[in-house]
PDB file of C-alpha atoms in Angstrom:
ATOM      1  CA  GLY A   1     133.525 -15.442  72.951  1.00  0.00           C
ATOM      2  CA  VAL A   2     135.696 -12.645  74.361  1.00  0.00           C
ATOM      3  CA  MET A   3     138.618 -15.048  75.056  1.00  0.00           C
ATOM      4  CA  GLU A   4     138.335 -16.682  71.595  1.00  0.00           C
ATOM      5  CA  SER A   5     138.545 -13.216  69.997  1.00  0.00           C
ATOM      6  CA  LEU A   6     141.851 -12.827  71.821  1.00  0.00           C
ATOM      7  CA  GLY A   7     143.117 -16.175  70.585  1.00  0.00           C
ATOM      8  CA  LEU A   8     142.910 -17.546  74.072  1.00  0.00           C
ATOM      9  CA  GLY A   9     139.932 -19.865  73.949  1.00  0.00           C
ATOM     10  CA  PRO A  10     140.011 -23.237  75.697  1.00  0.00           C
ATOM     11  CA  ASP A  11     140.647 -25.203  72.503  1.00  0.00           C
ATOM     12  CA  VAL A  12     143.909 -23.244  71.913  1.00  0.00           C
ATOM     13  CA  LEU A  13     145.226 -23.202  75.455  1.00  0.00           C
ATOM     14  CA  LEU A  14     144.367 -26.926  76.197  1.00  0.00           C
ATOM     15  CA  GLN A  15     146.462 -27.804  73.128  1.00  0.00           C
ATOM     16  CA  GLU A  16     149.291 -25.898  74.647  1.00  0.00           C
ATOM     17  CA  ASN A  17     148.743 -27.350  78.120  1.00  0.00           C
ATOM     18  CA  PRO A  18     146.455 -30.366  78.380  1.00  0.00           C
ATOM     19  CA  ARG A  19     146.406 -30.183  82.200  1.00  0.00           C
ATOM     20  CA  LEU A  20     144.843 -26.706  82.155  1.00  0.00           C
ATOM     21  CA  ILE A  21     141.526 -26.214  84.003  1.00  0.00           C
ATOM     22  CA  TYR A  22     139.617 -23.565  82.175  1.00  0.00           C
ATOM     23  CA  ALA A  23     136.609 -22.156  84.139  1.00  0.00           C
ATOM     24  CA  ARG A  24     133.921 -20.265  82.264  1.00  0.00           C
ATOM     25  CA  LEU A  25     131.550 -18.479  84.494  1.00  0.00           C
ATOM     26  CA  THR A  26     128.573 -16.891  82.791  1.00  0.00           C
ATOM     27  CA  GLY A  27     124.898 -16.118  83.445  1.00  0.00           C
ATOM     28  CA  PHE A  28     123.264 -18.445  80.931  1.00  0.00           C
ATOM     29  CA  GLY A  29     126.010 -20.873  80.118  1.00  0.00           C
ATOM     30  CA  GLN A  30     128.019 -21.472  76.900  1.00  0.00           C
ATOM     31  CA  THR A  31     125.204 -22.862  74.818  1.00  0.00           C
ATOM     32  CA  GLY A  32     121.404 -22.364  74.444  1.00  0.00           C
ATOM     33  CA  LYS A  33     119.091 -19.527  73.261  1.00  0.00           C
ATOM     34  CA  TYR A  34     120.287 -17.009  75.887  1.00  0.00           C
ATOM     35  CA  ALA A  35     124.063 -17.957  75.758  1.00  0.00           C
ATOM     36  CA  LYS A  36     125.120 -14.585  74.270  1.00  0.00           C
ATOM     37  CA  SER A  37     122.451 -12.455  75.979  1.00  0.00           C
ATOM     38  CA  ALA A  38     123.098  -9.928  78.699  1.00  0.00           C
ATOM     39  CA  GLY A  39     121.619 -10.477  82.190  1.00  0.00           C
ATOM     40  CA  HIS A  40     122.041  -9.945  85.885  1.00  0.00           C
ATOM     41  CA  ASP A  41     121.352 -12.012  89.058  1.00  0.00           C
ATOM     42  CA  ILE A  42     117.655 -11.321  89.019  1.00  0.00           C
ATOM     43  CA  ASN A  43     117.353 -12.599  85.354  1.00  0.00           C
ATOM     44  CA  TYR A  44     119.301 -15.790  86.145  1.00  0.00           C
ATOM     45  CA  LEU A  45     117.192 -16.262  89.278  1.00  0.00           C
ATOM     46  CA  ALA A  46     114.060 -15.861  87.266  1.00  0.00           C
ATOM     47  CA  LEU A  47     115.048 -18.377  84.570  1.00  0.00           C
ATOM     48  CA  SER A  48     116.025 -20.971  87.190  1.00  0.00           C
ATOM     49  CA  GLY A  49     112.553 -21.058  88.658  1.00  0.00           C
ATOM     50  CA  VAL A  50     113.816 -20.049  92.100  1.00  0.00           C
ATOM     51  CA  LEU A  51     112.536 -16.457  91.964  1.00  0.00           C
ATOM     52  CA  SER A  52     108.996 -17.682  91.673  1.00  0.00           C
ATOM     53  CA  LYS A  53     109.285 -19.066  95.219  1.00  0.00           C
ATOM     54  CA  LEU A  54     110.670 -15.982  96.828  1.00  0.00           C
ATOM     55  CA  GLY A  55     108.362 -13.358  98.301  1.00  0.00           C
ATOM     56  CA  ARG A  56     105.371 -12.830 100.504  1.00  0.00           C
ATOM     57  CA  LYS A  57     101.764 -13.606  99.966  1.00  0.00           C
ATOM     58  CA  ASN A  58      99.967 -11.322  97.463  1.00  0.00           C
ATOM     59  CA  GLU A  59     103.320  -9.600  96.563  1.00  0.00           C
ATOM     60  CA  ASN A  60     105.579  -9.787  93.611  1.00  0.00           C
ATOM     61  CA  PRO A  61     108.453 -12.242  93.725  1.00  0.00           C
ATOM     62  CA  TYR A  62     111.397 -10.803  95.552  1.00  0.00           C
ATOM     63  CA  ALA A  63     115.087 -11.165  94.655  1.00  0.00           C
ATOM     64  CA  PRO A  64     117.382 -11.059  97.719  1.00  0.00           C
ATOM     65  CA  VAL A  65     119.962  -8.638  96.461  1.00  0.00           C
ATOM     66  CA  ASN A  66     122.433 -10.481  94.238  1.00  0.00           C
ATOM     67  CA  LEU A  67     123.537 -13.199  96.617  1.00  0.00           C
ATOM     68  CA  LEU A  68     121.848 -16.299  95.169  1.00  0.00           C
ATOM     69  CA  ALA A  69     122.646 -16.415  91.412  1.00  0.00           C
ATOM     70  CA  ASP A  70     125.830 -14.205  91.293  1.00  0.00           C
ATOM     71  CA  PHE A  71     127.659 -15.494  94.435  1.00  0.00           C
ATOM     72  CA  ALA A  72     126.114 -18.761  95.447  1.00  0.00           C
ATOM     73  CA  GLY A  73     124.942 -20.254  92.105  1.00  0.00           C
ATOM     74  CA  GLY A  74     127.845 -18.555  90.235  1.00  0.00           C
ATOM     75  CA  GLY A  75     130.999 -17.938  92.291  1.00  0.00           C
ATOM     76  CA  VAL A  76     130.659 -20.691  94.824  1.00  0.00           C
ATOM     77  CA  MET A  77     129.516 -23.326  92.301  1.00  0.00           C
ATOM     78  CA  CYS A  78     132.362 -22.363  89.956  1.00  0.00           C
ATOM     79  CA  ALA A  79     134.831 -22.666  92.718  1.00  0.00           C
ATOM     80  CA  LEU A  80     133.482 -25.986  93.656  1.00  0.00           C
ATOM     81  CA  GLY A  81     133.820 -27.049  90.010  1.00  0.00           C
ATOM     82  CA  ILE A  82     137.453 -26.118  90.000  1.00  0.00           C
ATOM     83  CA  VAL A  83     138.051 -28.097  93.238  1.00  0.00           C
ATOM     84  CA  ILE A  84     136.313 -31.066  91.713  1.00  0.00           C
ATOM     85  CA  THR A  85     138.316 -30.784  88.514  1.00  0.00           C
ATOM     86  CA  LEU A  86     141.583 -30.484  90.408  1.00  0.00           C
ATOM     87  CA  PHE A  87     140.738 -33.667  92.203  1.00  0.00           C
ATOM     88  CA  GLU A  88     139.942 -35.503  88.938  1.00  0.00           C
ATOM     89  CA  ARG A  89     143.117 -34.224  87.310  1.00  0.00           C
ATOM     90  CA  ALA A  90     145.165 -35.700  90.119  1.00  0.00           C
ATOM     91  CA  ARG A  91     144.096 -39.104  88.873  1.00  0.00           C
ATOM     92  CA  SER A  92     143.764 -38.572  85.104  1.00  0.00           C
ATOM     93  CA  GLY A  93     146.521 -35.913  84.523  1.00  0.00           C
ATOM     94  CA  ARG A  94     144.176 -34.055  82.280  1.00  0.00           C
ATOM     95  CA  GLY A  95     142.435 -30.737  82.535  1.00  0.00           C
ATOM     96  CA  GLN A  96     138.998 -29.831  81.179  1.00  0.00           C
ATOM     97  CA  VAL A  97     136.603 -26.913  80.609  1.00  0.00           C
ATOM     98  CA  ILE A  98     134.094 -25.870  83.305  1.00  0.00           C
ATOM     99  CA  ASP A  99     130.877 -24.464  81.977  1.00  0.00           C
ATOM    100  CA  ALA A 100     129.486 -22.768  85.086  1.00  0.00           C
ATOM    101  CA  SER A 101     126.029 -21.210  84.327  1.00  0.00           C
ATOM    102  CA  MET A 102     124.506 -19.111  87.092  1.00  0.00           C
ATOM    103  CA  VAL A 103     121.018 -20.254  85.999  1.00  0.00           C
ATOM    104  CA  GLU A 104     121.977 -23.888  86.485  1.00  0.00           C
ATOM    105  CA  GLY A 105     124.097 -23.161  89.520  1.00  0.00           C
ATOM    106  CA  VAL A 106     121.209 -21.571  91.504  1.00  0.00           C
ATOM    107  CA  ALA A 107     118.790 -24.150  90.276  1.00  0.00           C
ATOM    108  CA  TYR A 108     121.038 -26.952  91.549  1.00  0.00           C
ATOM    109  CA  LEU A 109     121.548 -24.997  94.753  1.00  0.00           C
ATOM    110  CA  SER A 110     117.709 -25.061  95.128  1.00  0.00           C
ATOM    111  CA  SER A 111     117.430 -28.851  94.734  1.00  0.00           C
ATOM    112  CA  PHE A 112     115.812 -28.980  98.119  1.00  0.00           C
ATOM    113  CA  LEU A 113     112.958 -26.962  96.791  1.00  0.00           C
ATOM    114  CA  TRP A 114     112.420 -29.276  93.774  1.00  0.00           C
ATOM    115  CA  LYS A 115     112.818 -32.481  95.747  1.00  0.00           C
ATOM    116  CA  SER A 116     110.548 -31.509  98.621  1.00  0.00           C
ATOM    117  CA  GLN A 117     107.516 -30.454  96.648  1.00  0.00           C
ATOM    118  CA  LYS A 118     105.772 -33.723  97.162  1.00  0.00           C
ATOM    119  CA  VAL A 119     106.337 -33.870 101.005  1.00  0.00           C
ATOM    120  CA  GLY A 120     104.054 -30.945 101.898  1.00  0.00           C
ATOM    121  CA  LEU A 121     106.597 -28.140 102.229  1.00  0.00           C
ATOM    122  CA  TRP A 122     105.645 -26.209  99.119  1.00  0.00           C
ATOM    123  CA  ASN A 123     102.054 -27.160  98.292  1.00  0.00           C
ATOM    124  CA  GLU A 124     100.601 -23.710  98.893  1.00  0.00           C
ATOM    125  CA  PRO A 125     101.049 -20.474  96.868  1.00  0.00           C
ATOM    126  CA  ARG A 126     104.149 -18.295  97.488  1.00  0.00           C
ATOM    127  CA  GLY A 127     104.285 -16.853 100.943  1.00  0.00           C
ATOM    128  CA  GLU A 128     101.831 -19.358 102.501  1.00  0.00           C
ATOM    129  CA  ASN A 129     104.277 -22.338 103.147  1.00  0.00           C
ATOM    130  CA  LEU A 130     106.267 -23.445 106.095  1.00  0.00           C
ATOM    131  CA  LEU A 131     109.595 -21.667 105.202  1.00  0.00           C
ATOM    132  CA  ASP A 132     108.547 -18.681 103.064  1.00  0.00           C
ATOM    133  CA  SER A 133     106.865 -16.556 105.687  1.00  0.00           C
ATOM    134  CA  GLY A 134     103.558 -18.421 105.732  1.00  0.00           C
ATOM    135  CA  ALA A 135     104.068 -19.994 109.203  1.00  0.00           C
ATOM    136  CA  PRO A 136     103.815 -17.783 112.283  1.00  0.00           C
ATOM    137  CA  PHE A 137     106.679 -19.683 113.829  1.00  0.00           C
ATOM    138  CA  TYR A 138     109.029 -18.969 110.878  1.00  0.00           C
ATOM    139  CA  GLU A 139     108.790 -15.340 110.509  1.00  0.00           C
ATOM    140  CA  VAL A 140     110.364 -11.849 111.364  1.00  0.00           C
ATOM    141  CA  TYR A 141     108.598  -9.650 113.891  1.00  0.00           C
ATOM    142  CA  ARG A 142     109.001  -5.969 114.677  1.00  0.00           C
ATOM    143  CA  THR A 143     109.837  -4.953 118.284  1.00  0.00           C
ATOM    144  CA  SER A 144     108.645  -1.876 120.172  1.00  0.00           C
ATOM    145  CA  ASP A 145     111.984  -0.057 119.364  1.00  0.00           C
ATOM    146  CA  GLY A 146     111.615  -0.545 115.635  1.00  0.00           C
ATOM    147  CA  LYS A 147     114.021  -3.469 115.453  1.00  0.00           C
ATOM    148  CA  PHE A 148     113.243  -7.106 114.574  1.00  0.00           C
ATOM    149  CA  MET A 149     113.372 -10.673 115.961  1.00  0.00           C
ATOM    150  CA  ALA A 150     113.722 -13.750 113.786  1.00  0.00           C
ATOM    151  CA  VAL A 151     111.700 -16.800 114.784  1.00  0.00           C
ATOM    152  CA  GLY A 152     112.450 -20.245 113.439  1.00  0.00           C
ATOM    153  CA  ALA A 153     110.723 -22.512 115.956  1.00  0.00           C
ATOM    154  CA  ILE A 154     109.768 -25.379 113.573  1.00  0.00           C
ATOM    155  CA  GLU A 155     110.107 -28.526 115.760  1.00  0.00           C
ATOM    156  CA  PRO A 156     107.463 -28.939 118.542  1.00  0.00           C
ATOM    157  CA  LYS A 157     109.985 -28.818 121.333  1.00  0.00           C
ATOM    158  CA  PHE A 158     111.286 -25.480 120.038  1.00  0.00           C
ATOM    159  CA  TYR A 159     107.814 -24.226 119.318  1.00  0.00           C
ATOM    160  CA  ASN A 160     106.780 -24.972 122.953  1.00  0.00           C
ATOM    161  CA  GLN A 161     109.640 -22.752 124.250  1.00  0.00           C
ATOM    162  CA  LEU A 162     108.601 -19.966 121.838  1.00  0.00           C
ATOM    163  CA  ILE A 163     105.026 -20.108 123.103  1.00  0.00           C
ATOM    164  CA  LYS A 164     106.326 -20.037 126.759  1.00  0.00           C
ATOM    165  CA  GLY A 165     108.586 -17.108 126.091  1.00  0.00           C
ATOM    166  CA  LEU A 166     105.628 -15.171 124.540  1.00  0.00           C
ATOM    167  CA  GLY A 167     103.607 -15.750 127.647  1.00  0.00           C
ATOM    168  CA  LEU A 168     100.980 -17.779 125.863  1.00  0.00           C
ATOM    169  CA  ASN A 169      99.286 -21.052 126.798  1.00  0.00           C
ATOM    170  CA  LEU A 170      99.737 -23.849 124.225  1.00  0.00           C
ATOM    171  CA  ASP A 171      96.450 -25.452 125.169  1.00  0.00           C
ATOM    172  CA  GLU A 172      94.585 -22.354 124.215  1.00  0.00           C
ATOM    173  CA  LEU A 173      96.031 -22.029 120.714  1.00  0.00           C
ATOM    174  CA  PRO A 174      95.364 -23.782 117.399  1.00  0.00           C
ATOM    175  CA  ALA A 175      97.546 -26.738 116.554  1.00  0.00           C
ATOM    176  CA  GLN A 176     100.954 -25.624 115.384  1.00  0.00           C
ATOM    177  CA  MET A 177     100.680 -27.170 111.920  1.00  0.00           C
ATOM    178  CA  SER A 178      97.142 -26.029 111.321  1.00  0.00           C
ATOM    179  CA  LEU A 179      97.447 -23.814 108.165  1.00  0.00           C
ATOM    180  CA  PHE A 180      93.987 -22.323 108.748  1.00  0.00           C
ATOM    181  CA  GLY A 181      95.162 -20.871 112.037  1.00  0.00           C
ATOM    182  CA  TRP A 182      98.393 -19.406 110.775  1.00  0.00           C
ATOM    183  CA  PRO A 183      97.108 -15.924 109.672  1.00  0.00           C
ATOM    184  CA  GLU A 184      95.565 -15.167 113.102  1.00  0.00           C
ATOM    185  CA  MET A 185      98.539 -16.566 114.944  1.00  0.00           C
ATOM    186  CA  LYS A 186     100.883 -14.285 113.003  1.00  0.00           C
ATOM    187  CA  LYS A 187      98.742 -11.329 114.060  1.00  0.00           C
ATOM    188  CA  LYS A 188      98.852 -12.523 117.697  1.00  0.00           C
ATOM    189  CA  PHE A 189     102.628 -13.046 117.679  1.00  0.00           C
ATOM    190  CA  ALA A 190     103.183  -9.615 115.935  1.00  0.00           C
ATOM    191  CA  SER A 191     101.190  -7.788 118.592  1.00  0.00           C
ATOM    192  CA  ILE A 192     103.112  -9.514 121.435  1.00  0.00           C
ATOM    193  CA  PHE A 193     106.574  -8.898 119.899  1.00  0.00           C
ATOM    194  CA  ALA A 194     105.579  -5.231 119.380  1.00  0.00           C
ATOM    195  CA  GLN A 195     105.259  -4.831 123.209  1.00  0.00           C
ATOM    196  CA  LYS A 196     108.942  -5.166 124.031  1.00  0.00           C
ATOM    197  CA  THR A 197     112.311  -3.956 122.768  1.00  0.00           C
ATOM    198  CA  GLN A 198     114.691  -6.197 120.894  1.00  0.00           C
ATOM    199  CA  ALA A 199     116.990  -6.225 123.962  1.00  0.00           C
ATOM    200  CA  GLU A 200     114.110  -7.298 126.179  1.00  0.00           C
ATOM    201  CA  TRP A 201     113.210 -10.205 123.873  1.00  0.00           C
ATOM    202  CA  CYS A 202     116.912 -11.246 123.748  1.00  0.00           C
ATOM    203  CA  SER A 203     116.956 -11.337 127.577  1.00  0.00           C
ATOM    204  CA  ILE A 204     113.873 -13.740 127.395  1.00  0.00           C
ATOM    205  CA  PHE A 205     115.028 -16.025 124.525  1.00  0.00           C
ATOM    206  CA  ASP A 206     118.809 -16.089 124.926  1.00  0.00           C
ATOM    207  CA  ASN A 207     120.018 -19.344 126.382  1.00  0.00           C
ATOM    208  CA  THR A 208     116.821 -21.119 125.307  1.00  0.00           C
ATOM    209  CA  ASP A 209     116.101 -23.366 122.344  1.00  0.00           C
ATOM    210  CA  ALA A 210     113.222 -21.408 121.153  1.00  0.00           C
ATOM    211  CA  CYS A 211     115.090 -20.509 117.935  1.00  0.00           C
ATOM    212  CA  VAL A 212     114.491 -16.765 118.348  1.00  0.00           C
ATOM    213  CA  THR A 213     117.340 -14.402 117.569  1.00  0.00           C
ATOM    214  CA  PRO A 214     117.775 -10.639 117.014  1.00  0.00           C
ATOM    215  CA  VAL A 215     117.946  -9.364 113.491  1.00  0.00           C
ATOM    216  CA  LEU A 216     121.313  -7.577 113.638  1.00  0.00           C
ATOM    217  CA  SER A 217     122.726  -4.713 111.572  1.00  0.00           C
ATOM    218  CA  PHE A 218     126.196  -5.063 110.174  1.00  0.00           C
ATOM    219  CA  ASP A 219     127.618  -3.002 113.138  1.00  0.00           C
ATOM    220  CA  ASP A 220     125.555  -4.968 115.684  1.00  0.00           C
ATOM    221  CA  ALA A 221     126.576  -8.300 114.146  1.00  0.00           C
ATOM    222  CA  ALA A 222     130.298  -7.483 114.483  1.00  0.00           C
ATOM    223  CA  SER A 223     129.888  -6.521 118.126  1.00  0.00           C
ATOM    224  CA  HIS A 224     127.536  -9.257 119.240  1.00  0.00           C
ATOM    225  CA  GLN A 225     128.929 -11.441 122.050  1.00  0.00           C
ATOM    226  CA  HIS A 226     128.693 -14.712 120.139  1.00  0.00           C
ATOM    227  CA  ASN A 227     130.519 -13.367 117.056  1.00  0.00           C
ATOM    228  CA  LYS A 228     133.123 -11.634 119.132  1.00  0.00           C
ATOM    229  CA  GLU A 229     133.914 -14.842 121.032  1.00  0.00           C
ATOM    230  CA  ARG A 230     134.505 -16.609 117.642  1.00  0.00           C
ATOM    231  CA  SER A 231     136.222 -13.589 116.126  1.00  0.00           C
ATOM    232  CA  SER A 232     133.792 -13.908 113.229  1.00  0.00           C
ATOM    233  CA  PHE A 233     134.480 -10.460 111.953  1.00  0.00           C
ATOM    234  CA  ILE A 234     137.875  -8.707 111.458  1.00  0.00           C
ATOM    235  CA  LYS A 235     138.958  -5.066 111.238  1.00  0.00           C
ATOM    236  CA  ASN A 236     141.623  -3.908 108.805  1.00  0.00           C
ATOM    237  CA  ASP A 237     144.151  -1.188 109.310  1.00  0.00           C
ATOM    238  CA  GLN A 238     141.697   1.435 108.075  1.00  0.00           C
ATOM    239  CA  GLY A 239     139.108   0.349 110.706  1.00  0.00           C
ATOM    240  CA  GLU A 240     136.832  -1.303 108.070  1.00  0.00           C
ATOM    241  CA  ILE A 241     134.984  -4.421 109.318  1.00  0.00           C
ATOM    242  CA  SER A 242     134.338  -7.479 107.219  1.00  0.00           C
ATOM    243  CA  PRO A 243     133.620 -11.206 107.729  1.00  0.00           C
ATOM    244  CA  ARG A 244     136.513 -13.533 108.641  1.00  0.00           C
ATOM    245  CA  PRO A 245     137.127 -16.270 106.021  1.00  0.00           C
ATOM    246  CA  ALA A 246     134.930 -19.299 106.464  1.00  0.00           C
ATOM    247  CA  PRO A 247     134.739 -22.224 107.068  1.00  0.00           C
ATOM    248  CA  VAL A 248     137.448 -22.440 109.736  1.00  0.00           C
ATOM    249  CA  LEU A 249     139.978 -25.104 109.208  1.00  0.00           C
ATOM    250  CA  SER A 250     141.482 -26.851 112.360  1.00  0.00           C
ATOM    251  CA  ARG A 251     145.031 -27.433 111.007  1.00  0.00           C
ATOM    252  CA  THR A 252     145.482 -24.826 108.330  1.00  0.00           C
ATOM    253  CA  PRO A 253     143.017 -21.930 109.093  1.00  0.00           C
ATOM    254  CA  ALA A 254     143.067 -18.965 106.777  1.00  0.00           C
ATOM    255  CA  VAL A 255     145.142 -15.983 107.871  1.00  0.00           C
ATOM    256  CA  PRO A 256     143.238 -12.976 106.660  1.00  0.00           C
ATOM    257  CA  SER A 257     145.018  -9.846 105.610  1.00  0.00           C
ATOM    258  CA  ARG A 258     144.536  -6.807 107.823  1.00  0.00           C
ATOM    259  CA  LYS A 259     145.450  -4.379 105.061  1.00  0.00           C
ATOM    260  CA  ARG A 260     143.026  -2.297 103.169  1.00  0.00           C
ATOM    261  CA  ASP A 261     141.615  -3.580  99.843  1.00  0.00           C
ATOM    262  CA  PRO A 262     143.829  -2.586  96.845  1.00  0.00           C
ATOM    263  CA  PHE A 263     142.632   0.051  94.471  1.00  0.00           C
ATOM    264  CA  ILE A 264     141.839  -0.981  90.951  1.00  0.00           C
ATOM    265  CA  GLY A 265     145.172  -0.978  89.029  1.00  0.00           C
ATOM    266  CA  GLU A 266     147.225  -0.291  92.136  1.00  0.00           C
ATOM    267  CA  HIS A 267     149.677  -3.231  91.526  1.00  0.00           C
ATOM    268  CA  THR A 268     149.262  -3.708  87.821  1.00  0.00           C
ATOM    269  CA  GLU A 269     152.611  -2.226  86.824  1.00  0.00           C
ATOM    270  CA  GLU A 270     154.694  -4.079  89.426  1.00  0.00           C
ATOM    271  CA  ILE A 271     153.050  -7.441  88.661  1.00  0.00           C
ATOM    272  CA  LEU A 272     153.579  -7.016  84.854  1.00  0.00           C
ATOM    273  CA  LEU A 273     157.165  -6.072  85.520  1.00  0.00           C
ATOM    274  CA  GLU A 274     157.646  -9.228  87.598  1.00  0.00           C
ATOM    275  CA  TYR A 275     156.357 -11.246  84.575  1.00  0.00           C
ATOM    276  CA  GLY A 276     158.931  -9.699  82.239  1.00  0.00           C
ATOM    277  CA  PHE A 277     156.950  -6.895  80.572  1.00  0.00           C
ATOM    278  CA  THR A 278     158.883  -3.742  79.740  1.00  0.00           C
ATOM    279  CA  LYS A 279     157.705  -0.314  80.873  1.00  0.00           C
ATOM    280  CA  GLN A 280     157.238   0.570  77.176  1.00  0.00           C
ATOM    281  CA  GLU A 281     154.953  -2.459  76.770  1.00  0.00           C
ATOM    282  CA  ILE A 282     153.015  -1.626  79.905  1.00  0.00           C
ATOM    283  CA  ALA A 283     152.531   1.933  78.703  1.00  0.00           C
ATOM    284  CA  LYS A 284     151.257   0.603  75.383  1.00  0.00           C
ATOM    285  CA  LEU A 285     148.795  -1.713  77.085  1.00  0.00           C
ATOM    286  CA  TYR A 286     147.577   1.256  79.172  1.00  0.00           C
ATOM    287  CA  SER A 287     147.198   3.556  76.133  1.00  0.00           C
ATOM    288  CA  ASP A 288     145.246   0.689  74.417  1.00  0.00           C
ATOM    289  CA  LYS A 289     142.985   0.681  77.568  1.00  0.00           C
ATOM    290  CA  ALA A 290     143.775  -3.092  78.050  1.00  0.00           C
ATOM    291  CA  ILE A 291     144.870  -2.424  81.616  1.00  0.00           C
ATOM    292  CA  GLU A 292     144.253   0.135  84.433  1.00  0.00           C
ATOM    293  CA  LEU A 293     147.086   1.840  86.340  1.00  0.00           C
ATOM    294  CA  LYS A 294     146.718   3.773  89.542  1.00  0.00           C
ATOM    295  CA  LYS A 295     149.795   5.264  91.246  1.00  0.00           C
ATOM    296  CA  LEU A 296     149.083   6.469  94.801  1.00  0.00           C
ATOM    297  CA  LYS A 297     150.071  10.005  95.635  1.00  0.00           C
ATOM    298  CA  ALA A 298     152.456  10.420  98.629  1.00  0.00           C
ATOM    299  CA  ASN A 299     150.884  11.666 101.783  1.00  0.00           C
ATOM    300  CA  LEU A 300     152.959  14.688 102.815  1.00  0.00           C
TER     301      LEU A 300
END
């Protein structure tokens, strides 16, 4: 209701410009019991049902920072909605309002979880299924130097290479998909991974299809050979590292800025001046705390 209170709600603006696409990104959506309630990523994730699936056996559900609801279910889904609406407008000539709820966005993002319940992927309690740390061949293991290796050897041909790299004999182990054998297999795998450093395991599993990769820190990810070859990370003029825009387009790839991120309010005045505001009007907006201004001090 903030925009309505300013007289800038969608009903008003769409009358002024029927082609306008008006995106409303909120946690709980524009209608419903919680529509006007405060919340954060963990709350939206909880209400979507997805949080109940995240976490290890005998532990509380675990929210993976704020990536799922805020950014994936919220930002990405809202951006997708804008793209879809632009496409539709090209045919109809009319705009519309996008009601992007983070609860619904992350629920829709998790459609795979909902649709695959009856095929045996999620029949067990949390933390005991194929992809949620229940399986020994889809898990993270600590190495002797305190680092970690990620294992995702689901298909038999990949699993066979995992077993070979670990120095085990497939004929002497329980069947891969025997759930009853998983707890002991996890202990066995953990004890073996703990005997070598991350670098030693990389030398064993690199260039194989065992689906075993190192768990990299941000610094290590930016310097990893594969990522360096693809220029997956960029450095700005302050030496700060961040991911390159993705996905990569063949004909019109993004050209990322190498400049530092702007400070809050750094360009407010110049942009408002470009749009015809006077300095007196800008000063009034600042005194009313409607905008922020930040003028950089000269480096002498």
